[in-house]
Coordinates of C-alpha atoms in Angstrom, one line a residue:
M51 CA 0.0 0.0 0.0
S52 CA 2.9 2.4 0.6
L53 CA 3.5 2.4 -3.2
I54 CA 0.2 4.3 -3.6
Q55 CA 0.1 6.1 -0.3
G56 CA -0.2 9.8 -0.6
K57 CA -2.7 12.4 -1.8
Y58 CA -1.6 12.5 -5.4
K59 CA 0.0 9.2 -6.4
M60 CA -3.2 7.7 -7.7
F61 CA -4.0 10.9 -9.6
I62 CA -0.5 10.8 -11.3
L63 CA -0.7 7.1 -12.1
Y64 CA -4.2 7.6 -13.7
A65 CA -3.0 10.6 -15.6
L66 CA -0.1 8.7 -17.0
M67 CA -2.4 5.8 -17.9
E68 CA -4.8 8.1 -19.6
F69 CA -2.4 10.4 -21.5
G70 CA 0.7 8.1 -21.9
T71 CA 4.0 9.8 -22.0
V72 CA 3.8 13.4 -20.7
R73 CA 6.0 16.2 -19.6
F74 CA 6.0 17.7 -16.1
N75 CA 4.0 20.8 -16.9
E76 CA 1.4 18.7 -18.7
L77 CA 0.9 16.6 -15.6
K78 CA 0.6 19.8 -13.6
R79 CA -2.2 21.0 -15.9
Y80 CA -4.0 17.7 -15.6
I81 CA -3.8 17.8 -11.8
A82 CA -4.3 21.5 -11.2
T83 CA -4.6 21.2 -7.4
V84 CA -1.1 19.8 -6.9
S85 CA 1.8 22.2 -6.2
Y86 CA 4.9 22.0 -8.3
K87 CA 7.0 20.9 -5.3
T88 CA 4.6 18.1 -4.4
L89 CA 4.4 16.9 -8.0
S90 CA 8.1 16.8 -8.2
V91 CA 8.6 14.9 -4.9
T92 CA 5.8 12.5 -5.7
L93 CA 7.2 11.8 -9.2
K94 CA 10.6 11.1 -7.7
E95 CA 9.0 8.6 -5.2
L96 CA 7.0 6.9 -7.9
E97 CA 10.2 6.6 -10.0
A98 CA 12.2 5.2 -7.0
D99 CA 9.4 2.6 -6.5
G100 CA 9.7 1.6 -10.2
L101 CA 6.2 2.7 -11.2
V102 CA 7.2 5.7 -13.3
H103 CA 9.9 6.1 -15.9
R104 CA 11.7 9.4 -16.3
E105 CA 13.3 10.1 -19.6
E106 CA 15.6 13.1 -19.8
Y107 CA 16.6 14.5 -23.2
P108 CA 19.9 16.4 -23.5
Q109 CA 18.7 19.5 -25.4
I110 CA 18.1 23.1 -24.8
P111 CA 15.7 23.8 -23.3
P112 CA 15.8 20.6 -21.2
K113 CA 13.1 18.1 -22.0
V114 CA 11.9 15.5 -19.5
E115 CA 9.0 13.0 -20.1
Y116 CA 7.3 10.7 -17.7
S117 CA 5.5 7.4 -18.4
L118 CA 4.3 4.3 -16.6
T119 CA 6.7 1.3 -16.3
E120 CA 5.4 -2.2 -16.8
R121 CA 5.2 -2.4 -13.0
G122 CA 3.2 0.8 -13.0
K123 CA 0.8 -0.5 -15.7
S124 CA 0.3 -3.7 -13.7
L125 CA -1.0 -1.6 -10.7
I126 CA -3.9 0.0 -12.7
P127 CA -6.3 -2.9 -12.6
I128 CA -5.8 -3.0 -8.8
L129 CA -6.5 0.7 -8.5
D130 CA -9.6 0.3 -10.7
S131 CA -10.9 -2.4 -8.4
M132 CA -10.3 -0.3 -5.3
C133 CA -12.1 2.6 -6.8
E134 CA -15.0 0.4 -7.9
W135 CA -15.2 -1.1 -4.4
G136 CA -15.2 2.4 -2.9
E137 CA -18.0 3.5 -5.2
K138 CA -20.1 0.5 -4.2
N139 CA -19.5 0.9 -0.5
K140 CA -20.0 4.6 0.0
I141 CA -21.5 5.5 3.4

């Protein structure tokens, strides 16, 4: 559970699932309520956990893209099931 613990990890994983490979500012636009710092820290955590791949391109201006790893993609059906369960069991 610690892999998805945190306010924005599921949002980020779903955004990457929905939009594929995206840049940092695109993710920020998709998740408007997250601060730049929180997004950066959370992406680093997801990358360290092997759920997100960060690709850096050596160009000017710098270009960095994020995408789900195979491990990250394998988590999506579990997250879907958890969301479905939550919807069915609202109090």
